[in-house]
PDB file of C-alpha atoms in Angstrom:
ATOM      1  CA  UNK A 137       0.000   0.000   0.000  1.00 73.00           C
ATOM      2  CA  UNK A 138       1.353   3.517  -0.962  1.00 70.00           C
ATOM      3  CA  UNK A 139       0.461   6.566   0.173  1.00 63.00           C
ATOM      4  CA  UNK A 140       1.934   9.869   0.251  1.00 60.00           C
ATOM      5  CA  UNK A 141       5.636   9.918   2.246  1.00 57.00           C
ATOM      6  CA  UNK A 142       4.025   6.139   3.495  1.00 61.00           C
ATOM      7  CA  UNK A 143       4.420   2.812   2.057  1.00 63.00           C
ATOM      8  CA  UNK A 144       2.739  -0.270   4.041  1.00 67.00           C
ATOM      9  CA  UNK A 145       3.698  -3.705   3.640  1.00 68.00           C
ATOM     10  CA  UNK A 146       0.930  -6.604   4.029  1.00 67.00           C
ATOM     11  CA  UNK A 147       2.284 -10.261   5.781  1.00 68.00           C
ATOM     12  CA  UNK A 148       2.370 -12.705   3.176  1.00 68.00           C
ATOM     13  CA  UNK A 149      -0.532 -15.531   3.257  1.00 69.00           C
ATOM     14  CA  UNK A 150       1.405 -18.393   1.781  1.00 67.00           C
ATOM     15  CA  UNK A 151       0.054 -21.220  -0.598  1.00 66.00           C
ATOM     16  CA  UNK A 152      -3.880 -19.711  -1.660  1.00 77.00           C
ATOM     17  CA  UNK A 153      -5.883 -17.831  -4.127  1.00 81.00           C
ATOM     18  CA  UNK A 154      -8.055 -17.157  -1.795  1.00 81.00           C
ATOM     19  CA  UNK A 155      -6.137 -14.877   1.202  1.00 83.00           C
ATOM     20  CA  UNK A 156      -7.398 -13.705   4.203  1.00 80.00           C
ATOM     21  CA  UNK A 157      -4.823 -11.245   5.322  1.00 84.00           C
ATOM     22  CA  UNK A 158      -6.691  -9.822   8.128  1.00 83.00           C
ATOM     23  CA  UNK A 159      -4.763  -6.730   8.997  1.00 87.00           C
ATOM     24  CA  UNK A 160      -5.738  -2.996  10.128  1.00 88.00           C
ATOM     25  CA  UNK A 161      -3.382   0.051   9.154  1.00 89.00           C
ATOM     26  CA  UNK A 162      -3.463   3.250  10.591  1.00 89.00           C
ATOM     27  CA  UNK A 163      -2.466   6.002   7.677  1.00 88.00           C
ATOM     28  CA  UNK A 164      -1.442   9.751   8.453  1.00 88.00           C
ATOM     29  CA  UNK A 165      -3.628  12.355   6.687  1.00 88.00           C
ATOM     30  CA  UNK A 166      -1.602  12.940   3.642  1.00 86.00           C
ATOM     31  CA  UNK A 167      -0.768  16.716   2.093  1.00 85.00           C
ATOM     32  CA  UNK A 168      -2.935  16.824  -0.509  1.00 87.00           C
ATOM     33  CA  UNK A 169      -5.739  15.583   1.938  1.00 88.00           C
ATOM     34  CA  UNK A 170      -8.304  12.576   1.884  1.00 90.00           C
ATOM     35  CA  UNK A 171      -8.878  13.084  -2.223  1.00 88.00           C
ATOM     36  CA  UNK A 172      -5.370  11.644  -2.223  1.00 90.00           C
ATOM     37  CA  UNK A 173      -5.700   7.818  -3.786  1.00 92.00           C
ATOM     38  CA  UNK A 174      -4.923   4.767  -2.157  1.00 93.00           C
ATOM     39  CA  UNK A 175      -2.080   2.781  -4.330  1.00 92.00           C
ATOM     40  CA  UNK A 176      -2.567  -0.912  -3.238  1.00 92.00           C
ATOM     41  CA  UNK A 177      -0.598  -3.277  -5.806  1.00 93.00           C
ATOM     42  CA  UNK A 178      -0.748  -7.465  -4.440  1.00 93.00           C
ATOM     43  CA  UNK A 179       2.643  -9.480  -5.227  1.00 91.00           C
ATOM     44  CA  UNK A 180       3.623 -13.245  -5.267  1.00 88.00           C
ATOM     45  CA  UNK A 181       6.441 -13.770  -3.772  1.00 82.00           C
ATOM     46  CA  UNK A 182       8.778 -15.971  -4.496  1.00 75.00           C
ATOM     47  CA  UNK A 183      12.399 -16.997  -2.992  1.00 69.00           C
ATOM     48  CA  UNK A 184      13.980 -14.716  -5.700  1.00 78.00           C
ATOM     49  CA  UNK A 185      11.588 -11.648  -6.049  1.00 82.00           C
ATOM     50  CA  UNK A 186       7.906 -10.755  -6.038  1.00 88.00           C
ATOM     51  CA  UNK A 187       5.593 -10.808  -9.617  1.00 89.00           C
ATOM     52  CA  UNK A 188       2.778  -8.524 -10.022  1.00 91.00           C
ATOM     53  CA  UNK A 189      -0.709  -9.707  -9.449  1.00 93.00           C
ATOM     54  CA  UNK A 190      -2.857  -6.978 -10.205  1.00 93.00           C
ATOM     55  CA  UNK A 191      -3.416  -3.186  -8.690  1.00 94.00           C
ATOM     56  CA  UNK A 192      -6.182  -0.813  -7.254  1.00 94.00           C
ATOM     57  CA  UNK A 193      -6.156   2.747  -7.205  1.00 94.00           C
ATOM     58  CA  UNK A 194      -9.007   4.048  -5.010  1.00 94.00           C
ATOM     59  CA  UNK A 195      -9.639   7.360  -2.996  1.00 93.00           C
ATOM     60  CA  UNK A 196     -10.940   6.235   1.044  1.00 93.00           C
ATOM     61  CA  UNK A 197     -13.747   8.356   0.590  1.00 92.00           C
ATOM     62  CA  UNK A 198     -14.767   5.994  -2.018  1.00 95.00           C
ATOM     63  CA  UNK A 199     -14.290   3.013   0.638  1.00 95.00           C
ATOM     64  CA  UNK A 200     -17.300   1.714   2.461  1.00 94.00           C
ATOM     65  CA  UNK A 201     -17.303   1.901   6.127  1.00 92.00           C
ATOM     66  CA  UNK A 202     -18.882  -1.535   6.167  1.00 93.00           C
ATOM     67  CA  UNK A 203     -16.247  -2.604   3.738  1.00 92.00           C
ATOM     68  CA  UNK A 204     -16.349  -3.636  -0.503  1.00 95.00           C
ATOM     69  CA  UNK A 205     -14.690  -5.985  -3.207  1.00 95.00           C
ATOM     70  CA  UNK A 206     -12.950  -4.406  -5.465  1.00 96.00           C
ATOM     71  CA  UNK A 207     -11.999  -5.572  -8.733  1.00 95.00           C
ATOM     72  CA  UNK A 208      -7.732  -6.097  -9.303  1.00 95.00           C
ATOM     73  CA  UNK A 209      -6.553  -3.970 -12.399  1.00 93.00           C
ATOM     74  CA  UNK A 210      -3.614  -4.459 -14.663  1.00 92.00           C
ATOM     75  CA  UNK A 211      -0.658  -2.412 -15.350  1.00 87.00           C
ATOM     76  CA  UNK A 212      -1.022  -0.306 -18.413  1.00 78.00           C
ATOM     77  CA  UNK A 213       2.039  -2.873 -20.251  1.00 71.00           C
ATOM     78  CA  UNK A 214      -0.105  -5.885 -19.012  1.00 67.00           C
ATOM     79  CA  UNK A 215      -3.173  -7.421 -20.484  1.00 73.00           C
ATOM     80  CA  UNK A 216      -6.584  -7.156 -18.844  1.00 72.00           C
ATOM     81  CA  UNK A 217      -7.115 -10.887 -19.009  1.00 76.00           C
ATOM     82  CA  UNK A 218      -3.482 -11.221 -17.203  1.00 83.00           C
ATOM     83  CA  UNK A 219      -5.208 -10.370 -14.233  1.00 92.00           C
ATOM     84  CA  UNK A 220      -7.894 -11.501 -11.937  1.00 93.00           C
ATOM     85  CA  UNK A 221      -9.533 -11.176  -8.761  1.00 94.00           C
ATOM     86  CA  UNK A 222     -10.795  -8.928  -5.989  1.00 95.00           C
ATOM     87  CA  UNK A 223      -9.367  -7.535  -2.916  1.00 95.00           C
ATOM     88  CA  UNK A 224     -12.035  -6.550  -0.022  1.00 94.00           C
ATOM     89  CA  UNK A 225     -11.026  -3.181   1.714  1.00 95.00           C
ATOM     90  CA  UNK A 226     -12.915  -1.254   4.936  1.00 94.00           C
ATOM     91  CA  UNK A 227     -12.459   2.537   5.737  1.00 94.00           C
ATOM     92  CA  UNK A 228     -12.074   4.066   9.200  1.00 94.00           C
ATOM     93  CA  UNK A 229     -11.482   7.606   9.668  1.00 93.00           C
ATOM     94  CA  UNK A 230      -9.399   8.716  13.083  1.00 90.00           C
ATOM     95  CA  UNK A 231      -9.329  12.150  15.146  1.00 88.00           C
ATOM     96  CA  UNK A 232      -5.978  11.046  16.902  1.00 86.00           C
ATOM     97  CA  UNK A 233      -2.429  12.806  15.978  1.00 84.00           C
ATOM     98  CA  UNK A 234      -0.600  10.538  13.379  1.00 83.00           C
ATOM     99  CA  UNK A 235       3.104  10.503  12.800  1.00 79.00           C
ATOM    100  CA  UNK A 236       4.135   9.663   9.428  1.00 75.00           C
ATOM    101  CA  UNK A 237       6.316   6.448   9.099  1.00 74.00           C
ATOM    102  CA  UNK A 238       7.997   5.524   5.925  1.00 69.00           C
ATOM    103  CA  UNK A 239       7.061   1.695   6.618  1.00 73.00           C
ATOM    104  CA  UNK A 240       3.926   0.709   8.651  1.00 78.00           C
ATOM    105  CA  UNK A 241       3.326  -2.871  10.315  1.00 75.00           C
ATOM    106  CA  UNK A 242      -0.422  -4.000  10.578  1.00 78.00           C
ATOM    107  CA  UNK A 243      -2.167  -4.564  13.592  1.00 80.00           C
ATOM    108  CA  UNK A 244      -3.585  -8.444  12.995  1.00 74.00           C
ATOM    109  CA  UNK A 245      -6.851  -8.954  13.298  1.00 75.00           C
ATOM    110  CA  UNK A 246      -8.501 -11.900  14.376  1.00 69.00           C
ATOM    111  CA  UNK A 247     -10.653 -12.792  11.708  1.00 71.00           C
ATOM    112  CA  UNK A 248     -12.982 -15.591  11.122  1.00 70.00           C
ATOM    113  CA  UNK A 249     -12.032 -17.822   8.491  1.00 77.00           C
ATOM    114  CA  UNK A 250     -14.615 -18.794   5.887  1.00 75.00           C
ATOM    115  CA  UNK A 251     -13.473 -21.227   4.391  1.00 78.00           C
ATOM    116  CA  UNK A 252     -12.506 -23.712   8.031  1.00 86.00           C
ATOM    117  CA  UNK A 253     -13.992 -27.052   8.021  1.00 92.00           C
ATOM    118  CA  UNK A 254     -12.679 -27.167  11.616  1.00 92.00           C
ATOM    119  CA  UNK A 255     -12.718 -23.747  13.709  1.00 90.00           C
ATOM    120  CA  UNK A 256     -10.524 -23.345  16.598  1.00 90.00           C
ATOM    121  CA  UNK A 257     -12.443 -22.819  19.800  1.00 90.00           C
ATOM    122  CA  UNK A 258     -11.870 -18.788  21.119  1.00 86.00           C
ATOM    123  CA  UNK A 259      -9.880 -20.235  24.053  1.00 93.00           C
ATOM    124  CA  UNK A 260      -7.551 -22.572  21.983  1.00 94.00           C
ATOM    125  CA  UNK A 261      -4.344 -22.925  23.151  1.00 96.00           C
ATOM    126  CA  UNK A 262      -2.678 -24.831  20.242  1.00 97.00           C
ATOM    127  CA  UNK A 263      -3.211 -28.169  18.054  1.00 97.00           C
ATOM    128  CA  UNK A 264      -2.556 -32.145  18.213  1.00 97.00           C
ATOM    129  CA  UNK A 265      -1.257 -32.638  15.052  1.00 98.00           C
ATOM    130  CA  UNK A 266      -1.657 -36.549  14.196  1.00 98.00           C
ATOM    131  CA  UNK A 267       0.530 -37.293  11.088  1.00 98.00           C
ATOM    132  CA  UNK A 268      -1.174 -41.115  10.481  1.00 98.00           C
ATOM    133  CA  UNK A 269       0.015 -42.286   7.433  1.00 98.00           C
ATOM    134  CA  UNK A 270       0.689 -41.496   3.403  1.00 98.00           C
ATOM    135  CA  UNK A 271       0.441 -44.232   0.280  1.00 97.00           C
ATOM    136  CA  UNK A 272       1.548 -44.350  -3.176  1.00 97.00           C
ATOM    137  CA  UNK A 273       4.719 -41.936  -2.694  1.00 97.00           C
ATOM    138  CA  UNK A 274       7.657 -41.769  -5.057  1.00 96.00           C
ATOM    139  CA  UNK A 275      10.309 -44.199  -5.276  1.00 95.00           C
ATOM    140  CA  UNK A 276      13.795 -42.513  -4.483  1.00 94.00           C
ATOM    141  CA  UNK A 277      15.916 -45.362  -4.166  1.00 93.00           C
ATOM    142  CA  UNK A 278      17.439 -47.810  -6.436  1.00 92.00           C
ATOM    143  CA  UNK A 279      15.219 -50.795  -5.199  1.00 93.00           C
ATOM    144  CA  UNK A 280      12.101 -48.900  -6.180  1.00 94.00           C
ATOM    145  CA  UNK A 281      11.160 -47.889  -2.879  1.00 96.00           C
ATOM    146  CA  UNK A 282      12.196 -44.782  -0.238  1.00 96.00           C
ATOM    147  CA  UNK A 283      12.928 -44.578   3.373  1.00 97.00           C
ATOM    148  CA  UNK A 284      10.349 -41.539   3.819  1.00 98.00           C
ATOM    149  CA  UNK A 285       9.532 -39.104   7.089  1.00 98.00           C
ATOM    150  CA  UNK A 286       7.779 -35.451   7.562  1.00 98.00           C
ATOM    151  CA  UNK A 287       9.457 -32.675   8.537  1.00 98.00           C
ATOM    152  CA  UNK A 288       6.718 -30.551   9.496  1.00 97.00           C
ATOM    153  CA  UNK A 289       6.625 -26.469  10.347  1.00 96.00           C
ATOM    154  CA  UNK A 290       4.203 -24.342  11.915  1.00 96.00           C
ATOM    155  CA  UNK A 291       5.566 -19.820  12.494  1.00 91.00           C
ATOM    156  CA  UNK A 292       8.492 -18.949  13.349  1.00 87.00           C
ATOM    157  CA  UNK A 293      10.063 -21.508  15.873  1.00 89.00           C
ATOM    158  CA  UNK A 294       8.458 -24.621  16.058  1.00 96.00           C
ATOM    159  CA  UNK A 295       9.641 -27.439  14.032  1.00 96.00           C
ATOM    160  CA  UNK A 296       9.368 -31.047  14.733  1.00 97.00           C
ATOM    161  CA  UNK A 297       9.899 -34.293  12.075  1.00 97.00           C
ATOM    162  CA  UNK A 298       8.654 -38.023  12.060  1.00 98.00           C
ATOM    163  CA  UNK A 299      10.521 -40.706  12.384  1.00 98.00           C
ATOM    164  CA  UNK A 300      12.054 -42.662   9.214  1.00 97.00           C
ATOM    165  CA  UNK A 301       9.959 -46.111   7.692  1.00 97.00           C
ATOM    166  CA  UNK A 302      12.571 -47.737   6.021  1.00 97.00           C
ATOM    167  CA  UNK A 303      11.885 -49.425   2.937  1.00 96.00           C
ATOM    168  CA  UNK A 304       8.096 -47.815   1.801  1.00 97.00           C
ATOM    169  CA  UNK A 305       6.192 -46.063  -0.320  1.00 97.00           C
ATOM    170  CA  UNK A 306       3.045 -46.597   2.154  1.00 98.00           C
ATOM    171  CA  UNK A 307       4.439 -45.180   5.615  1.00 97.00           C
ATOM    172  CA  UNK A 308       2.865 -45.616   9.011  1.00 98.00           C
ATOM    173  CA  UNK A 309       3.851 -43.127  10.781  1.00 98.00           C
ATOM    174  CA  UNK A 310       1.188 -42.797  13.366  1.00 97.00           C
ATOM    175  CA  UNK A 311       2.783 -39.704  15.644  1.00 98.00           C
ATOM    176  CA  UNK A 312       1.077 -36.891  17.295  1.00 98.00           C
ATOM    177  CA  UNK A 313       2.469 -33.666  17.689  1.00 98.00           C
ATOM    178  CA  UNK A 314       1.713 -30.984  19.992  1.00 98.00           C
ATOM    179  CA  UNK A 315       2.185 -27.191  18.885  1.00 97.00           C
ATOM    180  CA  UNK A 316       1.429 -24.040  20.424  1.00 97.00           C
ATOM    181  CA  UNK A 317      -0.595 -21.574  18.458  1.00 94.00           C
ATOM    182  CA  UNK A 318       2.105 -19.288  16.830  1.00 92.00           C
ATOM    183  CA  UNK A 319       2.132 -16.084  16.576  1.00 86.00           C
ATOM    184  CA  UNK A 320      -0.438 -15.202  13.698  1.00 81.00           C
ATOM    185  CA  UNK A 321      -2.858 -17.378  15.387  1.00 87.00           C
ATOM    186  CA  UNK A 322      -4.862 -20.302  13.438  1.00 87.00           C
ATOM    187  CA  UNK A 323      -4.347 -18.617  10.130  1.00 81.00           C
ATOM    188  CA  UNK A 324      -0.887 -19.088   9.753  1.00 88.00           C
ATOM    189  CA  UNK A 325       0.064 -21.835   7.562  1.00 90.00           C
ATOM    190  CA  UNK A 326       1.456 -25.453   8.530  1.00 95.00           C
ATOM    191  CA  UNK A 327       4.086 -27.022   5.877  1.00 95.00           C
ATOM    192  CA  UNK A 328       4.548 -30.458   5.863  1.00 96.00           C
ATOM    193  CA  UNK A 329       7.150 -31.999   3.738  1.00 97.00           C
ATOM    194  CA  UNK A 330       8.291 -35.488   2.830  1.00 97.00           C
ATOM    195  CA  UNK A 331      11.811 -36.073   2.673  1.00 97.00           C
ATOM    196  CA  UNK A 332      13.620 -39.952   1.450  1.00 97.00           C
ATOM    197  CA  UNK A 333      16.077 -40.240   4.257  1.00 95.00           C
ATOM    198  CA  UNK A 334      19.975 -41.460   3.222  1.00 91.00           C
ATOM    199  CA  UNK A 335      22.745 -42.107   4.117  1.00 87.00           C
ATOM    200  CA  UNK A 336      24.440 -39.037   3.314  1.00 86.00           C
ATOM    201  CA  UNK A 337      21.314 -36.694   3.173  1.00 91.00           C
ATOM    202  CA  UNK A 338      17.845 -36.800   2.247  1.00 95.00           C
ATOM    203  CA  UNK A 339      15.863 -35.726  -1.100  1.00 95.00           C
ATOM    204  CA  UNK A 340      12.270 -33.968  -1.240  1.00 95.00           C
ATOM    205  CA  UNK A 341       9.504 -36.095  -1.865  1.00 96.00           C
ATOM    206  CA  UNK A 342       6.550 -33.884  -1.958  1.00 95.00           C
ATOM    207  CA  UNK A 343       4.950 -31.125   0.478  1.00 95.00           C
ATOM    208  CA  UNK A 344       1.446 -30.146   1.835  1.00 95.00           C
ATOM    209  CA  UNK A 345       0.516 -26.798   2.819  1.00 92.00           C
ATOM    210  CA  UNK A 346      -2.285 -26.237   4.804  1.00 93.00           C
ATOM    211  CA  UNK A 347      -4.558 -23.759   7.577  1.00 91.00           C
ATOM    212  CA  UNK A 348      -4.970 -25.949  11.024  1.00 94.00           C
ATOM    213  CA  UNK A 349      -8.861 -25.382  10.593  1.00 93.00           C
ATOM    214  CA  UNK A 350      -8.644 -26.412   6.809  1.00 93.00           C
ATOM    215  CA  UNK A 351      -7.708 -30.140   8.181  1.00 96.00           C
ATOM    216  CA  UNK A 352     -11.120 -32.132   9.126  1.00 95.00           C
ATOM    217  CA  UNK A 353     -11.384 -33.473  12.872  1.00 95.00           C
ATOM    218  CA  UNK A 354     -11.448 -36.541  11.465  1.00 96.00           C
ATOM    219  CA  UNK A 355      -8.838 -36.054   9.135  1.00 96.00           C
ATOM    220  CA  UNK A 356      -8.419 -36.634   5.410  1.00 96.00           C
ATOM    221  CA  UNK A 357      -6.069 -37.174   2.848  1.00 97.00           C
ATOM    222  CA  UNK A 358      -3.999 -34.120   0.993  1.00 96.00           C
ATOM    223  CA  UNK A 359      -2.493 -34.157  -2.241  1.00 96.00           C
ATOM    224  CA  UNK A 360       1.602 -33.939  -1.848  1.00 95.00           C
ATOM    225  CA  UNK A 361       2.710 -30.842  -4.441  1.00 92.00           C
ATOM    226  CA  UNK A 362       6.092 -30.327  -6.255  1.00 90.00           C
ATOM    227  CA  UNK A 363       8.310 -27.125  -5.393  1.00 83.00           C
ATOM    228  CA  UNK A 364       7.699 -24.500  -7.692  1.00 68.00           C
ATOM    229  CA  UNK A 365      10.931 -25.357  -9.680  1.00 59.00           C
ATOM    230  CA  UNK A 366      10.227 -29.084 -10.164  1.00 60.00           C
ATOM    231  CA  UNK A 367       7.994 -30.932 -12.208  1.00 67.00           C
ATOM    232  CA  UNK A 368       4.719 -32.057 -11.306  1.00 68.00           C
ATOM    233  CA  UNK A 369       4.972 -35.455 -12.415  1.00 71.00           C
ATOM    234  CA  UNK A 370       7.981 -35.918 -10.223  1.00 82.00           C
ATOM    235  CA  UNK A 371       5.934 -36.034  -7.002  1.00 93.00           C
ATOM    236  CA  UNK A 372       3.219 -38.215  -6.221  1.00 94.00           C
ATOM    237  CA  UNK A 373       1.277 -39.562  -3.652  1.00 96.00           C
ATOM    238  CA  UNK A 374      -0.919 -38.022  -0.400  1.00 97.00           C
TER     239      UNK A 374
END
């Protein structure tokens, strides 16, 4: 988000079409006053850059209290049909002195999440995690099968891995993990990635990237996916 003398970075929501970024920012009163546009452009990001998504130029007079979609646009060197989606914005206007910062942090919200097939309680502490079990994974070693475990990740600090099956492409891992919310709450993202353990290393098998609340009580099966700079077909297996 850019404003005059102001430019506000949003948290990255990692692995979705669909984010719910949650976040309030408190903007100084520009010079040229409230008729002064809002310049909101939304990035991927990637381990190497960032690559345009779409933009949205928009006065906050023009902004809902109760809050609106608003349609993504393209650059003038991009193509319409390039670009797709909405972003969903709410207005607020404050009587409070405001120093101007050249980089403002958002106050996190917590927001409910739409899409949750399993809501966390309000007085939710953290998660059980129960990695069971995966089938039909890729064979890494020369006599067709792999040795495979999860290393699995959840904010900033907490990490925590299965233990090897040797010889498998249809693990039983049956562990359960306990993890203390982090610090973005329920929203933030858990990764879960299958490494073939060896003697000298291991190699990536497939990952999973999911909400807590997106995972069924009674769990279910997810679909492992290839990094972004291998090949689809390499990876198989839930």
């Amino acid at each position: 988000i850019n404003a005059e003398y102001e430019a506000v970075v949003s948290t990255q929501s990692t692995g979705t079409l669909n984010p719910l970024w949650g976040e309030r920012f408190t903007l100084a009163k520009p010079e040229k006053g409230f008729r002064e546009p809002l310049h909101m452009t939304v990035f991927d990001k990637d381990k190497v850059g960032e690559e345009f998504m779409g933009q949205l130029d928009i006065k906050p007079a023009n902004i809902p209290k109760e809050g609106a979609w608003f349609k993504l646009q393209a650059k003038s060197d991009k193509k319409e049909s390039e670009i797709t989606g909405e972003i969903f914005l709410m207005v607020d206007y404050v009587d409070t002195p405001i120093e101007k910062q050249e980089k403002i942090v958002g106050e996190v919200l917590d927001l409910p999440d739409t899409e949750a097939v399993n809501p966390a309680p309000e007085q939710a502490t953290g998660i059980l995690l129960t990695v069971r079990e995966g089938r039909d994974l890729v064979s890494k070693d020369s006599n067709g099968f792999s040795d495979p475990f999860v290393r699995i990740e959840w904010g900033k600090d907490q990490k925590a891995k299965t233990r090897v099956i040797d010889m498998t492409l249809n693990p039983v891992w049956g562990e359960r993990f306990t993890l203390a919310k982090p610090e973005k709450g329920f929203r933030e993202f858990l990764y879960l990635t299958v490494y073939d353990k060896d003697k000298v290393g291991e190699e990536f098998m497939g990952q999973v990237t999911v909400k807590a609340t997106h995972i069924p009580k009674e769990g279910a099966w997810f679909k492992l996916q290839a990094k972004s700079e291998k090949k689809e077909s390499e990876i198989t297996g839930e």
